[in-house]
Short mmCIF file of C-alpha atoms in Angstrom, two decimals:
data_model
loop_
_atom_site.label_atom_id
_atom_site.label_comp_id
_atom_site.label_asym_id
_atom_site.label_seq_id
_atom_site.Cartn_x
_atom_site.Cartn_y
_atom_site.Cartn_z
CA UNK A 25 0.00 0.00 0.00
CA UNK A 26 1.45 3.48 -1.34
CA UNK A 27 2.13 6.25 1.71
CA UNK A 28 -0.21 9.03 1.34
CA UNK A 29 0.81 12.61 1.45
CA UNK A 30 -1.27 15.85 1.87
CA UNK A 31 -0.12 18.67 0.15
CA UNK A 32 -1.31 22.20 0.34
CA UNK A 33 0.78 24.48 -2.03
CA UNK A 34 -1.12 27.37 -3.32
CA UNK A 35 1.77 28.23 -6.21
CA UNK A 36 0.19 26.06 -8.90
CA UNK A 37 3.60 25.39 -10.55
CA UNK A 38 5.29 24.20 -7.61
CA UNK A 39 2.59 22.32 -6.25
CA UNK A 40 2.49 20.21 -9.43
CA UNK A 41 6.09 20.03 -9.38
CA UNK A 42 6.25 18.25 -5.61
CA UNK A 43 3.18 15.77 -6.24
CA UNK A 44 4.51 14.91 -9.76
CA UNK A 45 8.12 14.29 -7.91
CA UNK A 46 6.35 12.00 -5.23
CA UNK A 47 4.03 10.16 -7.11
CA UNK A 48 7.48 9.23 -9.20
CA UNK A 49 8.53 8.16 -5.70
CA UNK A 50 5.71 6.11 -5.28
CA UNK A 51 3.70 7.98 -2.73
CA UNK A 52 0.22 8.85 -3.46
CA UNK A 53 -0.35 12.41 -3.20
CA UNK A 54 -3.47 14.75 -3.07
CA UNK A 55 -2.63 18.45 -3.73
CA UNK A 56 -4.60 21.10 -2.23
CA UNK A 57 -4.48 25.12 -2.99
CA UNK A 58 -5.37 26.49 0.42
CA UNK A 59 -5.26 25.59 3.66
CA UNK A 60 -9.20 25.42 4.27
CA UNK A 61 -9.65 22.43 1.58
CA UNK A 62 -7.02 20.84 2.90
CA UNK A 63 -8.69 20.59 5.65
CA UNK A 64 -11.49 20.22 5.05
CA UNK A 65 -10.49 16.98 3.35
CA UNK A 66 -7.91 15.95 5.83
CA UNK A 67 -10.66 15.37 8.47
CA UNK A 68 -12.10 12.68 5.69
CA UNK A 69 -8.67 10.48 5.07
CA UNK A 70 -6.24 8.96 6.49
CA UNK A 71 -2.52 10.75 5.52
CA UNK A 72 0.83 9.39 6.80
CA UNK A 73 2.79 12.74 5.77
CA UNK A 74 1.41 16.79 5.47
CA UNK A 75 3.77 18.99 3.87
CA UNK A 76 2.08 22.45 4.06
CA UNK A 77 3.34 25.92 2.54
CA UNK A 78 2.70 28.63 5.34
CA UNK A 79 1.80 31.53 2.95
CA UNK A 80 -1.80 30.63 1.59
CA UNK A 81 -5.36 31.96 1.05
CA UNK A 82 -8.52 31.09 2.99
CA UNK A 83 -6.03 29.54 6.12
CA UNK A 84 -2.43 29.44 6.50
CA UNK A 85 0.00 26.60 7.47
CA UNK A 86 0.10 27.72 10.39
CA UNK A 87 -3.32 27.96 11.49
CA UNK A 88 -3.63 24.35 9.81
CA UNK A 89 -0.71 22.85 11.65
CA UNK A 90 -2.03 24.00 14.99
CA UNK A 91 -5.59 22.36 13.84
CA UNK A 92 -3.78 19.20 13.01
CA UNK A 93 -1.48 19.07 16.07
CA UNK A 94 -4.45 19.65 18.35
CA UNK A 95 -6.52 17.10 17.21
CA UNK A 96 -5.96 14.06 19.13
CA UNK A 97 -6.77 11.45 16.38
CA UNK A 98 -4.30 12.89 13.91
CA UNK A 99 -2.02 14.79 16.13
CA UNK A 100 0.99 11.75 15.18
CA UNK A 101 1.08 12.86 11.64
CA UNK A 102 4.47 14.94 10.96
CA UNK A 103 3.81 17.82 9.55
CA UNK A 104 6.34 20.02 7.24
CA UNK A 105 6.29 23.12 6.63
CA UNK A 106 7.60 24.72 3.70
CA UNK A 107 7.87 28.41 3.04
CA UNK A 108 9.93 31.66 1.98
CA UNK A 109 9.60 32.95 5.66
CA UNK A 110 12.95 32.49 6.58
CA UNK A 111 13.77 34.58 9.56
CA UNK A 112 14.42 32.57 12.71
CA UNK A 113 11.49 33.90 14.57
CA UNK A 114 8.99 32.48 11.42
CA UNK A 115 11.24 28.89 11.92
CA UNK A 116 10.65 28.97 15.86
CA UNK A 117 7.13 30.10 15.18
CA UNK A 118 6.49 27.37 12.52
CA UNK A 119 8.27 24.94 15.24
CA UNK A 120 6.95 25.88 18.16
CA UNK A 121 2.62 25.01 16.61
CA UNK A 122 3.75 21.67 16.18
CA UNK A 123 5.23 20.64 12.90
CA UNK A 124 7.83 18.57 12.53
CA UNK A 125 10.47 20.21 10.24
CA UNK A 126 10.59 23.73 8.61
CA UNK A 127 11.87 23.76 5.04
CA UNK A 128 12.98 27.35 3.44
CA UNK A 129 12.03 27.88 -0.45
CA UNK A 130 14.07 27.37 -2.42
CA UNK A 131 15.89 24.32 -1.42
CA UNK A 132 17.14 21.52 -3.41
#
């Protein structure tokens, strides 16, 4: 059975970029373009990863981290973020609502 990933990414080229990269890698991966559907359909499936840009419309990755992290039934899924928001107050911010690593655009 294929890992699944959740992926909210609101630049569409990038986005399409990551979930073509991982579905080469074998995971199956649902892209989202804001932070409200993704969770709105997180709540309805079962993910093993959530890699979520910080910087998006209708609810950031932040706000959607902290909603993850504080729901007991789905609080064990790591969580990345990935963002431009470099400074290390925005990394200890990212940190500090739950997720598990905090990735800086660009990055190889």
């Amino acid at each position: 059975m294929k890992k699944r990933i959740l992926l909210a990414e609101d630049d569409a080229n990038l986005g399409s970029l990551l979930r073509n990269y991982l579905q080469a890698k074998e995971y199956e991966t649902t892209l989202f373009v804001n932070g409200r559907a993704a969770l709105d359909h997180f709540t309805s499936g079962m993910y093993d990863l959530c890699i979520l840009d910080i910087m998006m419309p209708e609810m950031d990755g932040i706000t959607l981290c902290k909603k993850i992290k504080s729901n007991v039934d789905v609080n064990h899924i790591p969580v990345i973020l990935l963002t431009a928001k470099s400074t290390d107050s925005d990394k200890a911010e990212g940190l500090d609502v739950g997720a598990d690593a905090y990735i800086v655009k660009p990055f190889n």
